[in-house]
């Protein structure tokens, strides 16, 4: 049988130049070539596809761009879910919501996270973002109010405490118990808690006995599980968690007003963002929040 070798190869293991006829392949003979009209048709179809592609892509990405992405304070979970469902039933849209501490969400927006709407548990973080040009000019508006409460596990005896100067809060924690709060340096609920404790004179006795958490819902969970004998959360948090009981409500004068502002993020790609915000601030939207214990913010 005759051995087959590549073009340009000889048996002395040397490569020889390939024949010029191989290097310059002239293509098929004329009678085997497709007609010119075939190439014109291919170019026509290719051009049509190229022109249609942006339209197809736009149609495919339309709903995702239309519906708002919402970053919201963790304490809003049940209420905002319900209000968003009411908006969806009315508008046909669907909001995608991420819940976390207002501080964490604000930092994510500052770093370019693709949010369209921001609902914070205080004005500090909306003001911070506004100062950095991250919010649409003039879009920040007050939405809701809340109250601050002291809670205890529902499974055990609820201590009798009056949140006023002289309250024996440290004694109520027991020998090694801790007071569950949000991070007092960054989380709005934690900052409100510190202000309230300082106002009633309890801060010095409990400041070293805090269980600080990344958001108010984590503090609520610590109490609900019995891992902390007491915690400071919003009244709406306590209402949403059957495993805790309210010990007492802090006087409104003991801390800055608890106001939740709402804003549209600069550069939003959602044409429904404004309508979503308008609905939440409408009587219909506020009625949903009221059913979960929130009050309307003064305008």
JSON list of N, CA, C and O in Angstrom, two decimals, residues 14 23 39 48 53 66 74 99 165-167 180 217-218 230 238 260 265 285:
[
{"chain": "A", "resi": 14, "resn": "UNK", "atom": "N", "xyz": [12.27, 15.80, 5.56]},
{"chain": "A", "resi": 14, "resn": "UNK", "atom": "CA", "xyz": [12.50, 17.21, 5.27]},
{"chain": "A", "resi": 14, "resn": "UNK", "atom": "C", "xyz": [11.23, 17.78, 4.65]},
{"chain": "A", "resi": 14, "resn": "UNK", "atom": "O", "xyz": [10.55, 17.13, 3.86]},
{"chain": "A", "resi": 23, "resn": "UNK", "atom": "N", "xyz": [-0.48, 26.65, -3.13]},
{"chain": "A", "resi": 23, "resn": "UNK", "atom": "CA", "xyz": [-0.54, 27.87, -2.33]},
{"chain": "A", "resi": 23, "resn": "UNK", "atom": "C", "xyz": [-1.52, 28.87, -2.89]},
{"chain": "A", "resi": 23, "resn": "UNK", "atom": "O", "xyz": [-2.10, 29.67, -2.16]},
{"chain": "A", "resi": 39, "resn": "UNK", "atom": "N", "xyz": [-25.18, 35.79, -3.96]},
{"chain": "A", "resi": 39, "resn": "UNK", "atom": "CA", "xyz": [-24.43, 36.61, -3.01]},
{"chain": "A", "resi": 39, "resn": "UNK", "atom": "C", "xyz": [-25.19, 37.88, -2.65]},
{"chain": "A", "resi": 39, "resn": "UNK", "atom": "O", "xyz": [-25.21, 38.32, -1.50]},
{"chain": "A", "resi": 48, "resn": "UNK", "atom": "N", "xyz": [-30.77, 42.83, 6.69]},
{"chain": "A", "resi": 48, "resn": "UNK", "atom": "CA", "xyz": [-32.06, 42.87, 7.37]},
{"chain": "A", "resi": 48, "resn": "UNK", "atom": "C", "xyz": [-31.94, 42.36, 8.80]},
{"chain": "A", "resi": 48, "resn": "UNK", "atom": "O", "xyz": [-32.52, 42.92, 9.74]},
{"chain": "A", "resi": 53, "resn": "UNK", "atom": "N", "xyz": [-31.82, 43.33, 14.63]},
{"chain": "A", "resi": 53, "resn": "UNK", "atom": "CA", "xyz": [-31.25, 42.86, 15.90]},
{"chain": "A", "resi": 53, "resn": "UNK", "atom": "C", "xyz": [-31.45, 43.85, 17.03]},
{"chain": "A", "resi": 53, "resn": "UNK", "atom": "O", "xyz": [-31.88, 43.46, 18.13]},
{"chain": "A", "resi": 66, "resn": "UNK", "atom": "N", "xyz": [-38.30, 48.29, 32.21]},
{"chain": "A", "resi": 66, "resn": "UNK", "atom": "CA", "xyz": [-39.48, 49.05, 32.58]},
{"chain": "A", "resi": 66, "resn": "UNK", "atom": "C", "xyz": [-39.78, 48.94, 34.07]},
{"chain": "A", "resi": 66, "resn": "UNK", "atom": "O", "xyz": [-40.14, 49.91, 34.71]},
{"chain": "A", "resi": 74, "resn": "UNK", "atom": "N", "xyz": [-34.79, 47.43, 55.71]},
{"chain": "A", "resi": 74, "resn": "UNK", "atom": "CA", "xyz": [-35.25, 46.10, 56.11]},
{"chain": "A", "resi": 74, "resn": "UNK", "atom": "C", "xyz": [-36.57, 46.15, 56.87]},
{"chain": "A", "resi": 74, "resn": "UNK", "atom": "O", "xyz": [-37.39, 45.23, 56.76]},
{"chain": "A", "resi": 99, "resn": "UNK", "atom": "N", "xyz": [-33.99, 44.19, 50.33]},
{"chain": "A", "resi": 99, "resn": "UNK", "atom": "CA", "xyz": [-34.09, 44.76, 51.67]},
{"chain": "A", "resi": 99, "resn": "UNK", "atom": "C", "xyz": [-32.78, 44.58, 52.42]},
{"chain": "A", "resi": 99, "resn": "UNK", "atom": "O", "xyz": [-32.17, 43.50, 52.38]},
{"chain": "A", "resi": 165, "resn": "UNK", "atom": "N", "xyz": [-36.37, 58.60, 82.47]},
{"chain": "A", "resi": 165, "resn": "UNK", "atom": "CA", "xyz": [-35.14, 58.73, 83.27]},
{"chain": "A", "resi": 165, "resn": "UNK", "atom": "C", "xyz": [-35.20, 57.87, 84.53]},
{"chain": "A", "resi": 165, "resn": "UNK", "atom": "O", "xyz": [-36.21, 57.83, 85.23]},
{"chain": "A", "resi": 166, "resn": "UNK", "atom": "N", "xyz": [-34.10, 57.16, 84.79]},
{"chain": "A", "resi": 166, "resn": "UNK", "atom": "CA", "xyz": [-34.03, 56.29, 85.96]},
{"chain": "A", "resi": 166, "resn": "UNK", "atom": "C", "xyz": [-34.46, 54.86, 85.70]},
{"chain": "A", "resi": 166, "resn": "UNK", "atom": "O", "xyz": [-34.43, 54.04, 86.62]},
{"chain": "A", "resi": 167, "resn": "UNK", "atom": "N", "xyz": [-34.84, 54.50, 84.47]},
{"chain": "A", "resi": 167, "resn": "UNK", "atom": "CA", "xyz": [-35.27, 53.14, 84.19]},
{"chain": "A", "resi": 167, "resn": "UNK", "atom": "C", "xyz": [-34.12, 52.17, 84.44]},
{"chain": "A", "resi": 167, "resn": "UNK", "atom": "O", "xyz": [-32.99, 52.40, 83.98]},
{"chain": "A", "resi": 180, "resn": "UNK", "atom": "N", "xyz": [-30.24, 43.95, 72.26]},
{"chain": "A", "resi": 180, "resn": "UNK", "atom": "CA", "xyz": [-30.13, 43.84, 70.80]},
{"chain": "A", "resi": 180, "resn": "UNK", "atom": "C", "xyz": [-30.55, 45.16, 70.14]},
{"chain": "A", "resi": 180, "resn": "UNK", "atom": "O", "xyz": [-31.64, 45.66, 70.38]},
{"chain": "A", "resi": 217, "resn": "UNK", "atom": "N", "xyz": [-33.86, 44.12, 61.59]},
{"chain": "A", "resi": 217, "resn": "UNK", "atom": "CA", "xyz": [-34.52, 42.82, 61.59]},
{"chain": "A", "resi": 217, "resn": "UNK", "atom": "C", "xyz": [-33.66, 41.73, 62.23]},
{"chain": "A", "resi": 217, "resn": "UNK", "atom": "O", "xyz": [-34.18, 40.76, 62.78]},
{"chain": "A", "resi": 218, "resn": "UNK", "atom": "N", "xyz": [-32.36, 41.87, 62.15]},
{"chain": "A", "resi": 218, "resn": "UNK", "atom": "CA", "xyz": [-31.48, 40.92, 62.84]},
{"chain": "A", "resi": 218, "resn": "UNK", "atom": "C", "xyz": [-31.61, 41.10, 64.35]},
{"chain": "A", "resi": 218, "resn": "UNK", "atom": "O", "xyz": [-31.67, 40.13, 65.10]},
{"chain": "A", "resi": 230, "resn": "UNK", "atom": "N", "xyz": [-33.69, 41.58, 75.71]},
{"chain": "A", "resi": 230, "resn": "UNK", "atom": "CA", "xyz": [-34.36, 42.82, 75.33]},
{"chain": "A", "resi": 230, "resn": "UNK", "atom": "C", "xyz": [-33.77, 43.34, 74.03]},
{"chain": "A", "resi": 230, "resn": "UNK", "atom": "O", "xyz": [-32.61, 43.04, 73.69]},
{"chain": "A", "resi": 238, "resn": "UNK", "atom": "N", "xyz": [-42.04, 44.96, 65.70]},
{"chain": "A", "resi": 238, "resn": "UNK", "atom": "CA", "xyz": [-42.66, 44.19, 66.77]},
{"chain": "A", "resi": 238, "resn": "UNK", "atom": "C", "xyz": [-44.03, 43.66, 66.34]},
{"chain": "A", "resi": 238, "resn": "UNK", "atom": "O", "xyz": [-44.42, 42.55, 66.69]},
{"chain": "A", "resi": 260, "resn": "UNK", "atom": "N", "xyz": [-39.21, 58.03, 57.01]},
{"chain": "A", "resi": 260, "resn": "UNK", "atom": "CA", "xyz": [-38.68, 57.26, 55.89]},
{"chain": "A", "resi": 260, "resn": "UNK", "atom": "C", "xyz": [-38.82, 58.09, 54.62]},
{"chain": "A", "resi": 260, "resn": "UNK", "atom": "O", "xyz": [-39.93, 58.26, 54.10]},
{"chain": "A", "resi": 265, "resn": "UNK", "atom": "N", "xyz": [-33.37, 57.14, 42.00]},
{"chain": "A", "resi": 265, "resn": "UNK", "atom": "CA", "xyz": [-31.93, 57.12, 41.79]},
{"chain": "A", "resi": 265, "resn": "UNK", "atom": "C", "xyz": [-31.59, 57.82, 40.46]},
{"chain": "A", "resi": 265, "resn": "UNK", "atom": "O", "xyz": [-32.30, 57.64, 39.46]},
{"chain": "A", "resi": 285, "resn": "UNK", "atom": "N", "xyz": [-51.73, 53.94, 48.49]},
{"chain": "A", "resi": 285, "resn": "UNK", "atom": "CA", "xyz": [-50.48, 53.35, 48.97]},
{"chain": "A", "resi": 285, "resn": "UNK", "atom": "C", "xyz": [-50.31, 53.53, 50.46]},
{"chain": "A", "resi": 285, "resn": "UNK", "atom": "O", "xyz": [-49.93, 52.59, 51.19]}
]
